[in-house]
CSV table of C-alpha atoms in Angstrom, one decimal:
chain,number,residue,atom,x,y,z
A,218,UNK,CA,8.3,2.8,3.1
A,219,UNK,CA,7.2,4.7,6.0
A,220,UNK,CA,10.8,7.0,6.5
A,221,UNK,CA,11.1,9.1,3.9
A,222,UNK,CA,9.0,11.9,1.5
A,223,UNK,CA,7.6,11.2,-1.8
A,224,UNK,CA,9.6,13.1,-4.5
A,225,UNK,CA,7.5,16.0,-5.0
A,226,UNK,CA,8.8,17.4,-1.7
A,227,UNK,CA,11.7,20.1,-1.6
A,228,UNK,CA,14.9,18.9,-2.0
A,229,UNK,CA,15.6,19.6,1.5
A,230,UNK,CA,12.3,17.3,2.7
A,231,UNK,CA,13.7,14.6,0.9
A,232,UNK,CA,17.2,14.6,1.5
A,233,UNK,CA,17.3,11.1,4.0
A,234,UNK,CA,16.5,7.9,2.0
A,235,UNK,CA,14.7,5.4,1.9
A,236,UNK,CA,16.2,4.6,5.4
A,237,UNK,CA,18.5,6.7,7.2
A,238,UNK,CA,22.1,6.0,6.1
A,239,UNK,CA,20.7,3.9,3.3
A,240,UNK,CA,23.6,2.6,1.0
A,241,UNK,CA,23.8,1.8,-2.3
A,242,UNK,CA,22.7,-1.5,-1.9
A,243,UNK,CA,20.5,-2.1,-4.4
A,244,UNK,CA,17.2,-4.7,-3.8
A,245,UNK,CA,18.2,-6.9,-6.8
A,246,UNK,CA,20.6,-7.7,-4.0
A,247,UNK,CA,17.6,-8.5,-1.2
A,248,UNK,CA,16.8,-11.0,-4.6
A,249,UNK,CA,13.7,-10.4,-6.7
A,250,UNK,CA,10.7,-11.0,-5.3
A,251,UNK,CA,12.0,-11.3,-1.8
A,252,UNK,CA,10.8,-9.5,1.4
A,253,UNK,CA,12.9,-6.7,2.1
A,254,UNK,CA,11.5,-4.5,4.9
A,255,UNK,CA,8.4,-4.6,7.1
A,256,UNK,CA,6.3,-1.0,7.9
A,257,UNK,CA,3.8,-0.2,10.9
A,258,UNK,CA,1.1,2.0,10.1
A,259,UNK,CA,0.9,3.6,14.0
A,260,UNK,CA,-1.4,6.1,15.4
A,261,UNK,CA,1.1,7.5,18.0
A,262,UNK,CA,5.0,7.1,17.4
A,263,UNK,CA,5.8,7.5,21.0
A,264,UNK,CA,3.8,5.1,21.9
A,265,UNK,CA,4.7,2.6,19.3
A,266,UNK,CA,8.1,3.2,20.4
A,267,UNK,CA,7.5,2.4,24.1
A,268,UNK,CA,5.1,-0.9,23.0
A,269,UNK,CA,7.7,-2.5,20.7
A,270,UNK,CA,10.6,-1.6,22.3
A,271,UNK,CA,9.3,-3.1,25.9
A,272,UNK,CA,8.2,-6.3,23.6
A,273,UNK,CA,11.1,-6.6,21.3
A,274,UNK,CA,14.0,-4.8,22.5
A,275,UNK,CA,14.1,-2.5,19.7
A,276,UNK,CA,16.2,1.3,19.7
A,277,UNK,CA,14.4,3.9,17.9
A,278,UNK,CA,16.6,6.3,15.3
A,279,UNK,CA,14.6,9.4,14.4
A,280,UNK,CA,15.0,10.7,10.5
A,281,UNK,CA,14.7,13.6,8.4
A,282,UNK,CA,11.0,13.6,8.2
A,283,UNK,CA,9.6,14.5,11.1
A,284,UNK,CA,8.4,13.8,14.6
A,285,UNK,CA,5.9,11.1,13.2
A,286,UNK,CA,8.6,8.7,11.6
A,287,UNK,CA,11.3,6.2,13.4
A,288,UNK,CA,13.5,3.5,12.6
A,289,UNK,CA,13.6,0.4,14.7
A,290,UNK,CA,17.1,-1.1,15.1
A,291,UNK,CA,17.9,-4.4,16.9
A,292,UNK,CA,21.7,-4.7,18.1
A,293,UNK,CA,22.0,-1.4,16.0
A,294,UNK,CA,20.9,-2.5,13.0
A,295,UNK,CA,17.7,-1.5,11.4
A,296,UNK,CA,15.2,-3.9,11.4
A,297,UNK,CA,11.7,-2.1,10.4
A,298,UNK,CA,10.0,1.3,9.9
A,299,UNK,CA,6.5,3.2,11.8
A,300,UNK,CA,4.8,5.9,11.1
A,301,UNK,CA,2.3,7.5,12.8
A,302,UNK,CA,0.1,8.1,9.3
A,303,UNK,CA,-2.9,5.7,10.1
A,304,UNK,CA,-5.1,8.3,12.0
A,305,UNK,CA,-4.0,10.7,9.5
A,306,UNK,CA,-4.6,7.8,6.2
A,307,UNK,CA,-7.6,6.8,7.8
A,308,UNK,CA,-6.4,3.2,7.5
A,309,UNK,CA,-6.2,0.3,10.1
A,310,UNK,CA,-2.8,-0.6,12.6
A,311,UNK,CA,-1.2,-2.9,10.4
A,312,UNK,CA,2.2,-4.3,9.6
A,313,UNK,CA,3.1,-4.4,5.9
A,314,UNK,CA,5.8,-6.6,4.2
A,315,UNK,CA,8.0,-4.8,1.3
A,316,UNK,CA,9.2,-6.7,-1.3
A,317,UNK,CA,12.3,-6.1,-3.6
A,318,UNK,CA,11.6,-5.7,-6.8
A,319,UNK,CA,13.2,-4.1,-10.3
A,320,UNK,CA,10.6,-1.7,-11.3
A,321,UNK,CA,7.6,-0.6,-9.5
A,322,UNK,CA,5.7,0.4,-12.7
A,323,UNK,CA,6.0,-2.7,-13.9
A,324,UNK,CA,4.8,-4.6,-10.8
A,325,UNK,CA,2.1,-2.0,-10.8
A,326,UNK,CA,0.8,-2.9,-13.8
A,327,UNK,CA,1.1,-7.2,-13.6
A,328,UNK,CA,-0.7,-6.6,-10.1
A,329,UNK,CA,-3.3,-5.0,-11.8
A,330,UNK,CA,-3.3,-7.4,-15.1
A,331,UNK,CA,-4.1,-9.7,-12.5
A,332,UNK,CA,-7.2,-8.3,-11.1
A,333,UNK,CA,-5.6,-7.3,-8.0
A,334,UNK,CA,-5.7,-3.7,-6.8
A,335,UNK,CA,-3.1,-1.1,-6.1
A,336,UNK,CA,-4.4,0.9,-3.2
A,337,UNK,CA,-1.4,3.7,-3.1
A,338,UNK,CA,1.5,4.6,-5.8
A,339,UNK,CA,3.9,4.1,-7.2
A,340,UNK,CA,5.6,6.9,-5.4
A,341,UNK,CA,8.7,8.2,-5.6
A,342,UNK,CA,11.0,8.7,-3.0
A,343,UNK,CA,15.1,9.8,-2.7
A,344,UNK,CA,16.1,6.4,-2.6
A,345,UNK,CA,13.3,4.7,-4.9
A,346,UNK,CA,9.8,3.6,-5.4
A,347,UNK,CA,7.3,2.4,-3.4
A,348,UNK,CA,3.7,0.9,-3.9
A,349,UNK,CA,1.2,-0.6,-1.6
A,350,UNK,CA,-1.4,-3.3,-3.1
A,351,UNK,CA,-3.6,-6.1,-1.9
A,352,UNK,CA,-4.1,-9.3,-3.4
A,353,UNK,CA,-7.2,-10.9,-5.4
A,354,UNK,CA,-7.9,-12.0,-1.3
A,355,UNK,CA,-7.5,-9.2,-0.2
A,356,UNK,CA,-4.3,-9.3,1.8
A,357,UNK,CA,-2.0,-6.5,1.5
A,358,UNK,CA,1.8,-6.1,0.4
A,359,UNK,CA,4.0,-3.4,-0.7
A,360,UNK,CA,6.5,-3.7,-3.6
A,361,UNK,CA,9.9,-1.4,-2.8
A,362,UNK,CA,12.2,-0.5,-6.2
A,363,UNK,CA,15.2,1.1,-4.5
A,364,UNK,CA,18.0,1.1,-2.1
A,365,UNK,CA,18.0,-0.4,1.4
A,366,UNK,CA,19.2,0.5,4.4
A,367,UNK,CA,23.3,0.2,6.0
A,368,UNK,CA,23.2,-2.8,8.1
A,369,UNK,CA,20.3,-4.4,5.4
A,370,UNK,CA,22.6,-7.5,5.1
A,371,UNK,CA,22.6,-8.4,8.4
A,372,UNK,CA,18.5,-7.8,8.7
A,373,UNK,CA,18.6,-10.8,5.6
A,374,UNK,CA,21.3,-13.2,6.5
A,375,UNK,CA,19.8,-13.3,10.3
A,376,UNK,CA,15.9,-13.3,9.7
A,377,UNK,CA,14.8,-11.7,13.1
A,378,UNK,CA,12.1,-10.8,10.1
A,379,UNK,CA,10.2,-13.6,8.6
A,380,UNK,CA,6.8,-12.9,6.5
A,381,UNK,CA,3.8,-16.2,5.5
A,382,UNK,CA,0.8,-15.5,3.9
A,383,UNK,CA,-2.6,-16.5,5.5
A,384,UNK,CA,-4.8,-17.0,2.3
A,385,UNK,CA,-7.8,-18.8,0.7
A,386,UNK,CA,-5.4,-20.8,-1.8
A,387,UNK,CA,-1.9,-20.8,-1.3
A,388,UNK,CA,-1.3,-22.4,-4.8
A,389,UNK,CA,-3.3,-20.2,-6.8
A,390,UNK,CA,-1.6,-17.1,-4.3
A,391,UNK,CA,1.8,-18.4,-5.6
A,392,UNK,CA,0.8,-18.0,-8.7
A,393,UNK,CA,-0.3,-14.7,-8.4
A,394,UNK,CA,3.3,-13.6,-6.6
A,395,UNK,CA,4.9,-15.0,-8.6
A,396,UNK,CA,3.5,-13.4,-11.9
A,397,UNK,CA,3.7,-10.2,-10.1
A,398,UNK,CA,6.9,-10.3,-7.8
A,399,UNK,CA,8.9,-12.8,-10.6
A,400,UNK,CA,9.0,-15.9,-8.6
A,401,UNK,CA,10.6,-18.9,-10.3
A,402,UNK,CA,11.7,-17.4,-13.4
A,403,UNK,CA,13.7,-17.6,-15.6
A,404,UNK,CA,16.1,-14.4,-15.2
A,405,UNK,CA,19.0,-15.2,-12.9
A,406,UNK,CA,18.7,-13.8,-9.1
A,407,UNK,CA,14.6,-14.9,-8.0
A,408,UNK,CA,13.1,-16.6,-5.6
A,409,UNK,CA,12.5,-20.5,-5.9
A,410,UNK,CA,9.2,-21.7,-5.4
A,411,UNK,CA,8.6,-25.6,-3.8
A,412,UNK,CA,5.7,-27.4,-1.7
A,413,UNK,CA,6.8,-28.7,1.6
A,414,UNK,CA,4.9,-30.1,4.4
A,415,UNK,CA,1.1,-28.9,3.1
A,416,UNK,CA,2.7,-25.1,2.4
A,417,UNK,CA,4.1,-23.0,-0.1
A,418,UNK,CA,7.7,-22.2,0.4
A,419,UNK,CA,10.0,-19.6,-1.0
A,420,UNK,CA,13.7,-19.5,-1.0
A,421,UNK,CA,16.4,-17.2,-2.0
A,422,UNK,CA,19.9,-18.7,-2.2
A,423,UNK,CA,18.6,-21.7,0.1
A,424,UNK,CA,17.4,-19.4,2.8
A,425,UNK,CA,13.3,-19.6,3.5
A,426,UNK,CA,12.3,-16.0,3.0
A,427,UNK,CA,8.3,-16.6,3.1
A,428,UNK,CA,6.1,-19.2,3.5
A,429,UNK,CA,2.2,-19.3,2.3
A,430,UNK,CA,-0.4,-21.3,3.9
A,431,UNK,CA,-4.0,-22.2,3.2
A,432,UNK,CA,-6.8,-21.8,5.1
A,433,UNK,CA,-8.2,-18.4,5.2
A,434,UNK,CA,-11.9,-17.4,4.5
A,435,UNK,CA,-12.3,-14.4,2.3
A,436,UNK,CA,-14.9,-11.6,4.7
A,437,UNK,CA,-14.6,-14.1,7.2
A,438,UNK,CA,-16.3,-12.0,10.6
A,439,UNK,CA,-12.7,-12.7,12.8
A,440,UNK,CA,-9.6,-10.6,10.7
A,441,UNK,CA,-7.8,-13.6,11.8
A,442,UNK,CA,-9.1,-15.8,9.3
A,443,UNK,CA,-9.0,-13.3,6.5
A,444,UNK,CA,-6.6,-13.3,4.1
A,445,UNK,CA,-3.4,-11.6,5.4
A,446,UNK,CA,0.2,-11.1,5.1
A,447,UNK,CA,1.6,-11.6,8.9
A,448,UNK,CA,4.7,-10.7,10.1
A,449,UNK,CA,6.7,-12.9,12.5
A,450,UNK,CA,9.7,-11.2,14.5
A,451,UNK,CA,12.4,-14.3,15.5
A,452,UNK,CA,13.1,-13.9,19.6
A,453,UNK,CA,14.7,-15.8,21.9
A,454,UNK,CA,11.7,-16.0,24.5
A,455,UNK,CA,8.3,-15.9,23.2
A,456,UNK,CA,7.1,-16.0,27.0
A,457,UNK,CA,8.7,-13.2,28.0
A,458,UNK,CA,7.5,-11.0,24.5
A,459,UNK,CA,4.3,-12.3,25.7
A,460,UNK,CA,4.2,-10.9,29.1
A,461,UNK,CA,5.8,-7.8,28.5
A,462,UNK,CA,2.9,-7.2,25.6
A,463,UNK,CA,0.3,-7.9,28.1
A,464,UNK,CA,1.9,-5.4,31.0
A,465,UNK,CA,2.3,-2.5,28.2
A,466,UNK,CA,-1.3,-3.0,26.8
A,467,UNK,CA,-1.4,-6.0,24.6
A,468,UNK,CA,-2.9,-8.6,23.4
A,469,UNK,CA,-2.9,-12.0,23.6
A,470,UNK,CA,-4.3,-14.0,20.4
A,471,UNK,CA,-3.1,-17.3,20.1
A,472,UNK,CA,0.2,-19.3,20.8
A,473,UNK,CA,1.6,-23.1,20.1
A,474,UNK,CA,4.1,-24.3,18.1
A,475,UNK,CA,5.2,-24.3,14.2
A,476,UNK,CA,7.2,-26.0,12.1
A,477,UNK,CA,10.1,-23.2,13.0
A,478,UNK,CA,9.4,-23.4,17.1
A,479,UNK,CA,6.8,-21.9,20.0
A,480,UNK,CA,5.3,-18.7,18.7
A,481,UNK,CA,2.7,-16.3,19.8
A,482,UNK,CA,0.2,-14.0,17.9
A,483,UNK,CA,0.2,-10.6,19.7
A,484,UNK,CA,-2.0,-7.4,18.8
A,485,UNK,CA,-0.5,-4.0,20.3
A,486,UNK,CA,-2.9,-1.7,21.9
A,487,UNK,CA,-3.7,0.1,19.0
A,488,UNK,CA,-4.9,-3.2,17.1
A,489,UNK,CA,-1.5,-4.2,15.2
A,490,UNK,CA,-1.1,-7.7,14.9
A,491,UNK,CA,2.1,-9.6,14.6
A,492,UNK,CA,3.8,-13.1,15.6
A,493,UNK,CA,6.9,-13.4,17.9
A,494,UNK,CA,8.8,-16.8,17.3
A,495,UNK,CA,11.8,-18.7,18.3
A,496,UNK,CA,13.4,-21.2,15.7
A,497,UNK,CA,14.8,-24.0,17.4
């Protein structure tokens, strides 16, 4: 999570949680193994903020942790985190889905039973544990053992966030998820795991919460075709997301149509990618 201190800070650093005006809500309630929050790695806050809020609409809340760490809310309600930490990281502009699970240490350790690499944590924060990974692909995740944010239920029961894995396999990929984030299991409150329509969908309590698709070429020269987690934000006019991108410094990468409705793959001016999409 990009709003909040790792526990090793002084009480007073740490004092905000995971998001601001986080509840108890715990994430067995987001469902195991289900996305719960998406993080952009920025270079400039201020000028993430003026991007993504001329694209999408988005409010910005400030927290406890500084002038390099905001909260985007949609109609209020908080919807994803930045952070101005890539210069600082020395790591690329990307958007990185969180999912919920019970214990960090232990997805820790099943990501790296399964040859798969965990690039930062498990940390520990005021409201939980966090851990950034990639996959035996190469694409990167986060796993988030914690609480979530007031106003999290709405964020879930609307989807204006919907995650789908770009990757090599999307068979053997759900296998890998699923033996790390607890996929079709047995234990009462996972994710269900089906094939639909040549991809690999995941539900929790009916409701689509990721989808994984094949067709991804591991080093492949375009990032586009590597293996990658992307990150669609649900609008009600792709055009216009696409037009106020281009007038704030975007990009334009592809667009068409999915199985949802039109989308659009954008990339900010810093090099983010992410999809806009309407559902139909």
């Amino acid at each position: 999570m990009t709003d909040q201190q790792p526990a090793t800070d002084t009480a007073a650093d740490r004092g905000e949680a995971a998001h601001p005006g986080a509840s108890r809500t715990a994430t067995a309630n987001a469902g195991r193994g289900a996305p719960c929050w998406v993080s952009l790695s920025a270079r400039d806050l201020e000028s993430a903020e003026k991007f993504y809020g001329s694209v999408l609409g988005w409010q910005f809340r400030s927290t406890t942790l500084g002038d390099d760490f905001a909260v985007a809310l949609s109609d209020g309600k908080p919807v994803a985190g930045i952070g101005a930490v890539a210069t600082d990281l020395q790591v690329a502009v990307v958007w990185t889905p969180f999912f919920a699970v019970p214990q960090a240490d232990e997805a820790a350790a099943r990501i790296r039973e399964r040859s798969a690499t965990v690039a930062l944590g498990p940390l520990a924060f005021a409201s939980g544990r966090a851990l950034v990974a990639a996959d035996r692909e190469g694409a990167v995740f986060g796993v988030w053992d914690g609480r979530l944010p007031d106003g999290w239920e709405t964020w879930h029961a609307q989807g204006p966030v919907v995650v789908r894995l770009r990757t090599r396999d999307a068979f053997e990929a759900a296998i890998f998820y699923g033996g790390v984030l607890g996929w079709a299991g047995d234990e009462p409150g996972g994710c269900s795991v089906s094939y639909e329509n040549d991809q690999v969908v995941v539900r929790y309590r009916d409701e689509i919460v990721a989808r994984l698709n094949s067709g991804a070429v591991e080093a492949a020269p375009d990032p586009r075709l590597r293996p990658h987690w992307e990150v669609q934000f649900t609008v009600p006019d792709v055009t216009g997301c696409v037009a106020a991108a281009r007038s704030h410094g975007g990009t334009l990468i592809q667009r068409g149509t999915t199985e949802v409705g039109a989308f659009a793959e954008l990339r900010d001016p810093d090099g983010g990618r992410f999809t806009v999409v309407t559902q139909d």
